[in-house]
Coordinates of N, CA and C in Angstrom, one line a residue:
M1 N 17.4 11.9 13.3 CA 16.6 11.0 14.0 C 15.1 11.4 13.8
G2 N 14.3 10.4 13.7 CA 12.8 10.7 13.5 C 12.3 9.9 12.4
C3 N 11.0 9.5 12.4 CA 10.5 8.6 11.5 C 10.4 9.1 10.1
S4 N 10.4 10.5 9.9 CA 10.3 11.0 8.6 C 11.6 10.9 7.8
R5 N 12.7 10.5 8.4 CA 13.9 10.3 7.7 C 14.6 9.0 7.9
N6 N 14.4 8.3 9.1 CA 15.0 7.0 9.3 C 13.9 6.0 9.3
F7 N 14.3 4.8 8.9 CA 13.4 3.7 8.9 C 14.0 2.4 9.5
P8 N 13.2 1.5 10.0 CA 13.8 0.3 10.6 C 14.7 -0.4 9.7
R9 N 15.8 -0.9 10.2 CA 16.9 -1.5 9.4 C 17.4 -2.7 10.1
V10 N 18.1 -3.6 9.4 CA 18.7 -4.8 10.0 C 19.9 -4.4 10.8
G11 N 20.8 -3.7 10.3 CA 22.0 -3.2 11.0 C 23.0 -4.3 11.3
L12 N 23.1 -5.3 10.4 CA 24.1 -6.4 10.7 C 25.5 -5.9 10.8
S13 N 25.9 -4.9 9.9 CA 27.2 -4.4 9.9 C 27.6 -3.7 11.2
D14 N 26.6 -3.2 11.9 CA 26.9 -2.6 13.2 C 27.7 -3.5 14.2
A15 N 27.4 -4.8 14.1 CA 28.0 -5.7 15.0 C 29.5 -5.9 14.8
Y16 N 30.1 -5.3 13.7 CA 31.5 -5.5 13.4 C 32.3 -4.5 14.2
Y17 N 31.7 -3.6 14.9 CA 32.4 -2.5 15.6 C 32.3 -2.7 17.1
A18 N 33.4 -2.4 17.8 CA 33.5 -2.5 19.3 C 32.5 -1.7 20.0
D19 N 32.1 -0.5 19.4 CA 31.2 0.4 20.1 C 29.8 -0.3 20.2
F20 N 29.5 -1.1 19.2 CA 28.2 -1.9 19.2 C 28.1 -2.7 20.5
W21 N 29.2 -3.5 20.8 CA 29.2 -4.4 21.9 C 29.3 -3.7 23.2
L22 N 30.0 -2.5 23.2 CA 30.0 -1.7 24.4 C 28.6 -1.2 24.8
A23 N 27.9 -0.8 23.7 CA 26.5 -0.4 24.0 C 25.6 -1.5 24.5
V24 N 25.8 -2.7 24.0 CA 25.1 -3.9 24.5 C 25.5 -4.1 25.9
F25 N 26.7 -4.1 26.3 CA 27.2 -4.3 27.6 C 26.6 -3.2 28.5
A26 N 26.5 -2.0 28.0 CA 25.9 -0.9 28.8 C 24.4 -1.2 29.1
E27 N 23.7 -1.8 28.2 CA 22.3 -2.2 28.5 C 22.3 -3.3 29.6
Y28 N 23.3 -4.2 29.6 CA 23.3 -5.1 30.7 C 23.5 -4.4 32.0
L29 N 24.5 -3.6 32.1 CA 24.9 -2.9 33.3 C 23.7 -2.0 33.8
A30 N 23.1 -1.3 32.9 CA 22.0 -0.4 33.3 C 20.8 -1.2 33.9
T31 N 20.5 -2.3 33.2 CA 19.3 -3.1 33.7 C 19.7 -3.9 35.0
F32 N 20.9 -4.3 35.1 CA 21.4 -4.9 36.3 C 21.2 -4.0 37.5
F33 N 21.7 -2.8 37.4 CA 21.6 -1.9 38.5 C 20.2 -1.4 38.8
F34 N 19.4 -1.3 37.7 CA 18.0 -0.9 37.9 C 17.3 -1.9 38.7
M35 N 17.4 -3.2 38.3 CA 16.7 -4.3 39.0 C 17.3 -4.5 40.4
F36 N 18.6 -4.3 40.6 CA 19.2 -4.4 41.9 C 18.5 -3.4 42.8
A37 N 18.3 -2.2 42.3 CA 17.7 -1.1 43.1 C 16.2 -1.4 43.4
V38 N 15.5 -1.8 42.3 CA 14.1 -2.0 42.4 C 13.8 -3.2 43.4
S39 N 14.5 -4.3 43.2 CA 14.3 -5.4 44.0 C 14.7 -5.2 45.4
G40 N 15.9 -4.5 45.6 CA 16.4 -4.1 46.9 C 15.5 -3.2 47.7
S41 N 14.8 -2.3 47.0 CA 14.0 -1.3 47.7 C 12.6 -2.0 48.1
S42 N 12.4 -3.2 47.6 CA 11.1 -3.9 47.9 C 11.3 -4.9 49.1
L43 N 12.5 -5.0 49.6 CA 12.7 -6.0 50.7 C 11.9 -5.6 51.9
R44 N 11.5 -6.6 52.6 CA 10.6 -6.4 53.8 C 11.4 -6.2 55.1
W45 N 12.1 -5.1 55.2 CA 12.8 -4.8 56.4 C 11.8 -4.1 57.4
E46 N 12.2 -4.0 58.6 CA 11.4 -3.2 59.5 C 11.6 -1.7 59.1
G47 N 10.5 -1.0 58.9 CA 10.6 0.3 58.4 C 11.0 0.3 56.9
A48 N 10.4 -0.6 56.1 CA 10.7 -0.8 54.7 C 10.3 0.5 53.9
P49 N 10.9 0.8 52.8 CA 10.6 2.0 52.0 C 9.1 2.1 51.7
T50 N 8.6 3.3 51.7 CA 7.2 3.6 51.2 C 7.2 3.5 49.7
I51 N 5.9 3.6 49.2 CA 5.7 3.7 47.8 C 6.5 4.9 47.2
F52 N 6.4 6.0 47.9 CA 7.1 7.2 47.4 C 8.6 7.0 47.3
Q53 N 9.1 6.4 48.3 CA 10.6 6.1 48.3 C 11.0 5.2 47.3
Q54 N 10.2 4.1 47.1 CA 10.5 3.2 46.0 C 10.4 3.8 44.6
A55 N 9.5 4.7 44.4 CA 9.4 5.4 43.2 C 10.6 6.3 42.9
L56 N 11.0 7.0 44.0 CA 12.2 7.8 43.9 C 13.5 7.0 43.5
V57 N 13.6 5.8 44.1 CA 14.7 4.9 43.8 C 14.7 4.5 42.3
A58 N 13.5 4.1 41.8 CA 13.5 3.8 40.4 C 13.8 4.9 39.5
G59 N 13.3 6.1 39.8 CA 13.5 7.3 39.0 C 15.0 7.7 39.1
F60 N 15.6 7.8 40.3 CA 16.9 8.2 40.4 C 17.9 7.3 39.7
V61 N 17.7 6.0 39.9 CA 18.6 5.0 39.2 C 18.5 5.1 37.7
T62 N 17.3 5.3 37.2 CA 17.1 5.5 35.8 C 17.9 6.7 35.3
A63 N 17.7 7.8 35.9 CA 18.4 9.0 35.5 C 19.9 8.9 35.7
S64 N 20.4 8.2 36.7 CA 21.8 8.0 36.9 C 22.4 7.1 35.9
M65 N 21.8 6.0 35.5 CA 22.3 5.2 34.5 C 22.3 5.9 33.1
I66 N 21.3 6.6 32.8 CA 21.3 7.3 31.5 C 22.5 8.3 31.4
Q67 N 22.7 9.0 32.5 CA 23.7 10.0 32.6 C 25.1 9.4 32.6
A68 N 25.3 8.3 33.4 CA 26.6 7.7 33.5 C 27.0 7.0 32.2
L69 N 26.1 6.4 31.5 CA 26.4 5.6 30.3 C 26.1 6.3 29.0
R70 N 25.9 7.6 29.0 CA 25.4 8.4 27.8 C 26.5 8.4 26.7
S71 N 27.8 8.3 27.1 CA 28.9 8.4 26.2 C 29.1 7.0 25.5
V72 N 28.6 5.9 26.1 CA 28.8 4.6 25.6 C 27.6 4.1 24.8
S73 N 26.4 4.4 25.3 CA 25.2 4.0 24.6 C 24.4 5.2 24.1
L74 N 24.6 5.5 22.8 CA 24.0 6.7 22.3 C 22.7 6.4 21.5
P75 N 21.7 7.2 21.5 CA 21.6 8.5 22.3 C 21.3 8.3 23.8
L76 N 20.9 7.1 24.2 CA 20.7 6.9 25.6 C 20.6 5.4 25.8
V77 N 20.9 5.0 27.1 CA 20.8 3.6 27.4 C 19.3 3.3 27.7
H78 N 18.8 2.1 27.3 CA 17.4 1.8 27.3 C 17.0 1.1 28.6
A79 N 17.7 0.0 28.9 CA 17.4 -0.8 30.1 C 15.9 -1.3 30.1
N80 N 15.4 -1.4 28.9 CA 13.9 -1.8 28.8 C 13.7 -2.3 27.4
P81 N 13.2 -3.6 27.3 CA 13.0 -4.1 25.9 C 12.1 -3.3 25.1
V82 N 11.0 -2.7 25.7 CA 10.0 -2.0 24.8 C 10.6 -0.6 24.4
V83 N 11.5 -0.1 25.2 CA 12.2 1.1 24.8 C 13.1 0.8 23.6
S84 N 13.8 -0.3 23.6 CA 14.7 -0.8 22.5 C 13.8 -1.0 21.3
L85 N 12.6 -1.6 21.5 CA 11.7 -1.8 20.4 C 11.3 -0.5 19.7
A86 N 11.0 0.5 20.6 CA 10.6 1.8 20.0 C 11.8 2.5 19.3
A87 N 13.0 2.3 19.8 CA 14.2 2.9 19.1 C 14.4 2.2 17.7
F88 N 14.1 0.9 17.7 CA 14.2 0.2 16.4 C 13.1 0.7 15.4
M89 N 11.9 0.8 15.9 CA 10.8 1.2 15.0 C 11.0 2.7 14.6
N90 N 11.6 3.5 15.4 CA 11.9 4.9 15.1 C 13.1 5.1 14.2
G91 N 13.8 4.0 13.9 CA 15.0 4.1 13.0 C 16.2 4.5 13.7
D92 N 16.2 4.4 15.1 CA 17.4 4.9 15.8 C 18.3 3.7 16.2
A93 N 17.9 2.5 15.9 CA 18.7 1.3 16.2 C 18.4 0.2 15.2
G94 N 19.4 -0.6 14.8 CA 19.1 -1.7 13.9 C 18.5 -2.9 14.6
F95 N 17.9 -3.8 13.8 CA 17.3 -5.0 14.3 C 18.2 -5.8 15.2
I96 N 19.5 -6.0 14.7 CA 20.4 -6.8 15.4 C 20.8 -6.1 16.7
Q97 N 20.9 -4.8 16.7 CA 21.2 -4.1 18.0 C 20.0 -4.3 18.9
M98 N 18.8 -4.2 18.4 CA 17.6 -4.4 19.3 C 17.7 -5.7 19.9
I99 N 17.9 -6.8 19.1 CA 17.9 -8.1 19.7 C 19.0 -8.3 20.7
C100 N 20.2 -7.9 20.4 CA 21.3 -8.0 21.4 C 21.0 -7.2 22.6
S101 N 20.5 -6.0 22.5 CA 20.2 -5.2 23.6 C 19.1 -5.9 24.5
V102 N 18.1 -6.4 23.9 CA 17.0 -7.0 24.7 C 17.5 -8.2 25.4
L103 N 18.3 -9.1 24.8 CA 18.9 -10.2 25.5 C 19.8 -9.8 26.7
A104 N 20.6 -8.7 26.5 CA 21.4 -8.2 27.5 C 20.5 -7.6 28.7
Q105 N 19.4 -7.0 28.3 CA 18.5 -6.5 29.4 C 17.9 -7.6 30.2
F106 N 17.4 -8.6 29.6 CA 16.9 -9.7 30.3 C 17.9 -10.4 31.2
F107 N 19.1 -10.6 30.7 CA 20.2 -11.2 31.5 C 20.5 -10.2 32.7
G108 N 20.6 -8.9 32.4 CA 20.9 -8.0 33.5 C 19.8 -8.0 34.5
A109 N 18.6 -8.0 34.1 CA 17.5 -8.0 35.1 C 17.5 -9.3 36.0
I110 N 17.7 -10.4 35.3 CA 17.7 -11.7 36.1 C 18.9 -11.7 37.1
T111 N 20.1 -11.3 36.6 CA 21.3 -11.3 37.5 C 21.1 -10.2 38.6
G112 N 20.6 -9.1 38.3 CA 20.4 -8.1 39.3 C 19.5 -8.5 40.4
T113 N 18.3 -9.1 40.0 CA 17.4 -9.6 41.0 C 18.0 -10.8 41.8
G114 N 18.8 -11.6 41.0 CA 19.4 -12.8 41.7 C 20.4 -12.4 42.7
V115 N 21.2 -11.3 42.5 CA 22.1 -10.9 43.5 C 21.4 -10.4 44.7
V116 N 20.3 -9.7 44.6 CA 19.6 -9.2 45.7 C 19.1 -10.4 46.5
M117 N 18.6 -11.4 45.8 CA 18.1 -12.6 46.5 C 19.2 -13.3 47.3
A118 N 20.4 -13.3 46.6 CA 21.5 -14.1 47.2 C 22.1 -13.4 48.5
I119 N 22.0 -12.1 48.5 CA 22.7 -11.4 49.6 C 21.7 -10.8 50.7
S120 N 20.4 -11.2 50.5 CA 19.4 -10.7 51.5 C 18.9 -11.9 52.3
P121 N 18.6 -11.8 53.6 CA 18.0 -12.9 54.4 C 16.7 -13.3 53.9
Q122 N 16.4 -14.6 54.0 CA 15.2 -15.1 53.4 C 13.9 -14.5 54.0
H123 N 13.9 -14.1 55.2 CA 12.6 -13.5 55.8 C 12.3 -12.1 55.2
A124 N 13.3 -11.5 54.6 CA 13.1 -10.1 54.1 C 12.9 -10.1 52.6
R125 N 13.0 -11.2 51.9 CA 12.9 -11.2 50.5 C 11.5 -10.9 49.9
G126 N 10.5 -11.4 50.5 CA 9.2 -11.2 50.0 C 9.0 -11.6 48.6
K127 N 8.5 -10.7 47.7 CA 8.3 -11.1 46.3 C 9.4 -10.4 45.4
L128 N 10.4 -9.8 46.0 CA 11.5 -9.2 45.3 C 11.1 -8.2 44.3
G129 N 10.0 -7.5 44.6 CA 9.4 -6.5 43.6 C 8.7 -7.1 42.5
A130 N 8.1 -8.3 42.6 CA 7.3 -8.9 41.5 C 6.1 -8.0 41.2
T131 N 5.8 -8.0 39.9 CA 4.6 -7.2 39.5 C 3.4 -8.1 39.5
I132 N 2.5 -7.8 40.5 CA 1.3 -8.5 40.6 C 0.2 -7.5 40.9
P133 N -1.0 -7.7 40.1 CA -2.0 -6.7 40.3 C -2.6 -6.8 41.8
A134 N -3.0 -5.6 42.3 CA -3.6 -5.6 43.6 C -4.9 -6.4 43.5
K135 N -5.4 -6.9 44.7 CA -6.6 -7.8 44.8 C -7.8 -7.2 44.1
E136 N -8.0 -5.8 44.3 CA -9.2 -5.2 43.7 C -9.0 -4.8 42.3
V137 N -7.8 -5.1 41.7 CA -7.6 -4.6 40.3 C -7.6 -5.9 39.4
S138 N -8.4 -5.8 38.3 CA -8.5 -6.9 37.4 C -7.4 -7.0 36.4
G139 N -7.3 -8.1 35.7 CA -6.2 -8.2 34.7 C -6.4 -7.2 33.6
F140 N -7.6 -6.9 33.2 CA -7.9 -6.0 32.1 C -7.5 -4.6 32.6
Q141 N -7.9 -4.2 33.8 CA -7.5 -2.9 34.3 C -6.0 -2.7 34.4
S142 N -5.3 -3.8 34.9 CA -3.9 -3.8 34.9 C -3.3 -3.6 33.5
F143 N -3.8 -4.3 32.6 CA -3.4 -4.1 31.2 C -3.5 -2.7 30.7
G144 N -4.7 -2.1 31.0 CA -4.9 -0.7 30.6 C -3.9 0.3 31.3
M145 N -3.6 0.0 32.5 CA -2.6 0.9 33.3 C -1.2 0.7 32.7
E146 N -0.8 -0.5 32.4 CA 0.5 -0.7 31.9 C 0.6 -0.1 30.5
L147 N -0.4 -0.3 29.7 CA -0.4 0.3 28.3 C -0.2 1.8 28.3
V148 N -1.1 2.5 29.1 CA -1.1 3.9 29.1 C 0.2 4.5 29.7
L149 N 0.7 3.9 30.8 CA 1.9 4.5 31.4 C 3.2 4.1 30.5
T150 N 3.2 3.0 29.8 CA 4.3 2.7 28.9 C 4.3 3.7 27.7
L151 N 3.1 4.0 27.3 CA 2.9 5.0 26.2 C 3.5 6.3 26.7
L152 N 3.2 6.8 27.9 CA 3.8 8.0 28.4 C 5.3 7.9 28.5
L153 N 5.8 6.8 29.0 CA 7.3 6.6 29.2 C 8.0 6.6 27.9
V154 N 7.5 5.9 26.9 CA 8.3 5.8 25.6 C 8.1 7.1 24.8
L155 N 7.0 7.7 24.9 CA 6.8 9.0 24.2 C 7.7 10.1 24.8
T156 N 7.9 10.0 26.1 CA 8.9 11.0 26.7 C 10.3 10.7 26.2
M157 N 10.6 9.4 26.2 CA 12.0 9.0 25.7 C 12.2 9.5 24.3
L158 N 11.3 9.3 23.4 CA 11.4 9.6 22.0 C 11.5 11.2 21.8
A159 N 10.7 11.9 22.6 CA 10.7 13.3 22.5 C 12.0 13.9 23.1
S160 N 12.5 13.3 24.1 CA 13.7 13.8 24.8 C 15.0 13.7 24.0
I161 N 15.0 12.7 23.1 CA 16.2 12.5 22.3 C 16.1 13.0 20.9
D162 N 15.1 13.8 20.7 CA 14.8 14.4 19.4 C 16.1 15.0 18.9
A163 N 16.5 14.7 17.7 CA 17.8 15.1 17.1 C 17.8 16.7 16.9
N164 N 16.6 17.3 16.9 CA 16.6 18.7 16.6 C 17.0 19.5 17.9
K165 N 17.1 18.8 19.0 CA 17.5 19.5 20.3 C 19.0 19.7 20.3
H166 N 19.4 20.7 21.1 CA 20.9 20.9 21.2 C 21.5 19.7 21.9
A167 N 22.7 19.3 21.5 CA 23.3 18.1 22.0 C 23.5 18.1 23.5
A168 N 24.1 19.2 24.0 CA 24.3 19.3 25.4 C 23.1 19.3 26.2
R169 N 22.0 19.9 25.7 CA 20.8 19.9 26.4 C 20.2 18.5 26.4
R170 N 20.4 17.8 25.3 CA 19.9 16.4 25.2 C 20.6 15.5 26.3
D171 N 21.9 15.7 26.5 CA 22.6 14.9 27.4 C 22.0 14.9 28.8
Y172 N 21.8 16.1 29.3 CA 21.4 16.3 30.7 C 19.9 16.3 30.8
G173 N 19.2 16.8 29.8 CA 17.7 16.9 29.8 C 17.1 15.5 29.7
T174 N 17.7 14.6 28.9 CA 17.1 13.3 28.8 C 17.1 12.5 30.1
A175 N 18.2 12.6 30.8 CA 18.3 11.9 32.1 C 17.3 12.4 33.0
A176 N 17.2 13.7 33.1 CA 16.2 14.3 34.0 C 14.8 14.0 33.7
A177 N 14.5 14.1 32.4 CA 13.1 13.8 31.9 C 12.7 12.3 32.2
M178 N 13.6 11.4 31.9 CA 13.3 10.0 32.1 C 13.2 9.7 33.6
G179 N 14.1 10.3 34.4 CA 14.0 10.0 35.8 C 12.7 10.5 36.4
V180 N 12.2 11.7 35.9 CA 10.9 12.2 36.4 C 9.8 11.4 36.0
V181 N 9.8 10.9 34.7 CA 8.6 10.2 34.2 C 8.6 8.8 34.8
V182 N 9.7 8.2 35.1 CA 9.7 6.9 35.8 C 9.2 7.0 37.2
T183 N 9.6 8.0 37.9 CA 9.1 8.3 39.2 C 7.6 8.5 39.2
G184 N 7.1 9.3 38.3 CA 5.7 9.5 38.2 C 4.9 8.2 37.9
C185 N 5.4 7.4 37.0 CA 4.7 6.2 36.7 C 4.7 5.2 37.9
Y186 N 5.8 5.1 38.6 CA 5.9 4.3 39.8 C 4.9 4.7 40.9
L187 N 4.8 6.0 41.0 CA 3.9 6.6 42.0 C 2.4 6.2 41.7
I188 N 2.1 6.2 40.4 CA 0.7 5.9 40.0 C 0.5 4.4 40.0
A189 N 1.4 3.6 39.5 CA 1.1 2.2 39.2 C 1.6 1.2 40.3
L190 N 2.5 1.6 41.1 CA 3.1 0.7 42.1 C 2.0 0.1 43.0
P191 N 1.1 0.8 43.6 CA 0.1 0.2 44.4 C -1.0 -0.6 43.7
L192 N -1.1 -0.4 42.4 CA -2.1 -1.0 41.6 C -1.7 -2.3 40.8
T193 N -0.6 -2.1 40.1 CA -0.1 -3.2 39.3 C 1.3 -3.7 39.7
G194 N 2.0 -3.0 40.6 CA 3.4 -3.3 40.8 C 4.3 -2.5 39.9
C195 N 3.8 -1.9 38.9 CA 4.5 -1.0 38.0 C 5.5 -1.8 37.2
G196 N 5.1 -2.4 36.1 CA 6.0 -3.2 35.3 C 6.6 -2.2 34.2
L197 N 5.9 -1.9 33.2 CA 6.3 -1.1 32.1 C 7.6 -1.6 31.4
N198 N 8.0 -2.8 31.7 CA 9.2 -3.3 31.3 C 9.2 -4.9 31.4
P199 N 9.1 -5.6 30.3 CA 9.0 -7.1 30.5 C 10.2 -7.7 31.2
A200 N 11.4 -7.2 31.1 CA 12.5 -7.7 31.8 C 12.4 -7.5 33.3
R201 N 11.9 -6.3 33.6 CA 11.7 -6.0 35.0 C 10.6 -6.9 35.7
S202 N 9.6 -7.3 34.9 CA 8.6 -8.2 35.4 C 9.0 -9.6 35.4
L203 N 9.8 -10.0 34.4 CA 10.1 -11.4 34.3 C 11.1 -11.9 35.4
A204 N 12.1 -11.1 35.7 CA 13.2 -11.5 36.7 C 12.6 -11.9 38.0
P205 N 11.9 -11.0 38.7 CA 11.3 -11.4 40.0 C 10.3 -12.5 39.9
A206 N 9.6 -12.6 38.8 CA 8.6 -13.7 38.6 C 9.3 -15.1 38.6
I207 N 10.5 -15.1 38.0 CA 11.3 -16.4 37.9 C 11.7 -16.8 39.3
F208 N 12.2 -15.9 40.1 CA 12.7 -16.2 41.5 C 11.6 -16.5 42.5
T209 N 10.5 -15.9 42.3 CA 9.4 -16.0 43.3 C 8.2 -16.8 42.8
N210 N 8.3 -17.3 41.6 CA 7.2 -18.1 41.0 C 5.9 -17.3 41.0
S211 N 5.9 -16.0 40.6 CA 4.8 -15.1 40.7 C 4.3 -14.8 39.2
W212 N 3.3 -15.6 38.8 CA 2.9 -15.5 37.4 C 1.5 -15.1 37.2
E213 N 0.9 -14.5 38.2 CA -0.5 -14.1 38.1 C -0.7 -12.9 37.2
H214 N -1.5 -13.1 36.2 CA -1.7 -12.1 35.1 C -0.4 -11.6 34.5
H215 N 0.5 -12.5 34.4 CA 1.8 -12.1 33.9 C 1.8 -11.5 32.5
W216 N 0.8 -12.0 31.7 CA 0.7 -11.5 30.3 C 0.5 -10.0 30.2
V217 N -0.1 -9.4 31.2 CA -0.3 -8.0 31.3 C 1.0 -7.2 31.1
Y218 N 2.0 -7.7 31.7 CA 3.3 -7.0 31.8 C 4.2 -7.2 30.5
W219 N 3.6 -8.0 29.6 CA 4.2 -8.1 28.3 C 3.4 -7.4 27.2
V220 N 2.1 -7.7 27.2 CA 1.3 -7.2 26.1 C 1.0 -5.7 26.3
G221 N 0.8 -5.3 27.5 CA 0.5 -3.8 27.7 C 1.7 -3.0 27.3
P222 N 2.9 -3.2 27.9 CA 4.1 -2.4 27.5 C 4.4 -2.5 26.0
I223 N 4.3 -3.6 25.4 CA 4.6 -3.7 24.0 C 3.7 -2.9 23.1
L224 N 2.4 -3.0 23.4 CA 1.4 -2.2 22.6 C 1.6 -0.7 23.0
G225 N 1.9 -0.4 24.2 CA 2.1 1.0 24.6 C 3.3 1.6 23.8
S226 N 4.3 0.8 23.7 CA 5.5 1.2 23.0 C 5.3 1.5 21.5
L227 N 4.5 0.6 20.9 CA 4.2 0.7 19.5 C 3.3 1.9 19.3
L228 N 2.4 2.1 20.1 CA 1.5 3.3 20.0 C 2.3 4.6 20.2
A229 N 3.2 4.6 21.2 CA 4.0 5.8 21.4 C 4.9 6.1 20.2
T230 N 5.4 5.1 19.5 CA 6.2 5.3 18.4 C 5.4 5.9 17.2
F231 N 4.2 5.4 17.1 CA 3.3 5.9 16.0 C 2.9 7.3 16.3
L232 N 2.6 7.7 17.5 CA 2.2 9.1 17.8 C 3.4 10.0 17.6
H233 N 4.6 9.5 18.0 CA 5.8 10.4 17.9 C 6.1 10.6 16.4
C234 N 5.9 9.5 15.6 CA 6.1 9.7 14.1 C 5.1 10.7 13.5
L235 N 3.9 10.6 14.0 CA 2.8 11.5 13.5 C 3.2 12.9 13.8
L236 N 3.5 13.2 15.1 CA 3.8 14.5 15.5 C 5.1 15.0 14.9
F237 N 6.1 14.2 14.8 CA 7.4 14.6 14.2 C 7.2 14.9 12.7
R238 N 6.6 14.0 12.0 CA 6.4 14.2 10.6 C 5.6 15.5 10.3
R239 N 4.6 15.8 11.1 CA 3.9 17.0 10.8 C 4.7 18.3 11.1
R240 N 5.5 18.2 12.2 CA 6.4 19.3 12.5 C 7.5 19.5 11.5
E241 N 8.0 18.4 11.0 CA 9.0 18.5 9.9 C 8.4 19.1 8.6
Y242 N 7.2 18.7 8.3 CA 6.6 19.2 7.1 C 6.3 20.7 7.3
N243 N 5.9 21.1 8.4 CA 5.6 22.6 8.7 C 6.9 23.4 8.6
R244 N 8.0 22.8 9.1 CA 9.3 23.5 9.2 C 9.9 23.6 7.8
Q245 N 9.7 22.6 6.9 CA 10.3 22.6 5.6 C 9.4 23.2 4.5
S246 N 8.1 23.4 4.8 CA 7.3 24.0 3.8 C 7.7 25.5 3.6
P247 N 7.8 25.9 2.3 CA 8.2 27.3 2.0 C 7.1 28.2 2.5
T248 N 7.5 29.4 3.0 CA 6.6 30.4 3.4 C 6.4 31.3 2.2
P249 N 5.3 32.2 2.2 CA 5.1 33.1 1.0 C 6.3 34.0 0.8
Q250 N 7.1 34.4 1.8 CA 8.2 35.2 1.6 C 9.3 34.4 0.9
D251 N 9.5 33.1 1.3 CA 10.5 32.3 0.6 C 10.1 32.2 -0.9
E252 N 8.9 32.0 -1.2 CA 8.4 31.8 -2.6 C 8.7 33.1 -3.4
N253 N 8.5 34.3 -2.8 CA 8.7 35.5 -3.4 C 10.2 35.7 -3.7
E254 N 11.1 35.3 -2.7 CA 12.5 35.4 -2.9 C 12.9 34.5 -4.1
Y255 N 12.3 33.3 -4.1 CA 12.7 32.4 -5.2 C 12.3 32.9 -6.6
D256 N 11.1 33.5 -6.6 CA 10.7 34.1 -7.9 C 11.6 35.3 -8.3
D257 N 12.1 36.1 -7.3 CA 13.0 37.2 -7.7 C 14.3 36.6 -8.2
V258 N 14.8 35.5 -7.7 CA 16.0 34.9 -8.2 C 15.8 34.5 -9.6
L259 N 14.7 33.8 -9.9 CA 14.4 33.3 -11.3 C 14.3 34.5 -12.3
S260 N 13.7 35.6 -11.9 CA 13.5 36.7 -12.8 C 14.7 37.6 -13.0
S261 N 15.8 37.4 -12.1 CA 17.0 38.2 -12.2 C 17.9 37.7 -13.2

């Protein structure tokens, strides 16, 4: 794994295998449960969850889904179109897999939010967790916040599943790392932008509540943040690989000794 060895590919032949479709279904499940939790934690009950509690919900569900589905969706379930985009750009997923995963994620987000709307009383629904900038926050400021935090999110994901890490450590460490970074991002952005970082997460409640104010922010910001994170990871990974593979003076001396013997 890593941009120095893998490159974006079509991956049409991947669709011939059952594991491919199991991974796509895992994307649906993960996004469904994520949006069910996010929309559910935003309901306007008496004593509704605080920002801190909502952030914990998002982080815990993210970590739980990655851990629960790690054997089905390798190296990890995305539940986010811009994470799938980064996986494709980094050579970890084919184009066909990315497209199918993204479609499953949008369907999962819409059905997850729809179930919350269907089983909750009308007076408690509110905006179902719609991502809308706060009154004092401009669209450009929201765009900057979404871009930077998506950069952090995707960079953490790419670093966490680095193929050079021990497999067992990657299984448990990735879930923990992603849960922590999602919680942190929600704590920062929830009171300012509603914390999108995920076009599927923003689209689903917008559809049900007709909340389209500055909606472009929650697409352009995360997409650009994901692309920038992939570029930075490639840059750092390639430099590290070059340093690791470059021969040391001792290696060169040993090579000269072999030639002279």
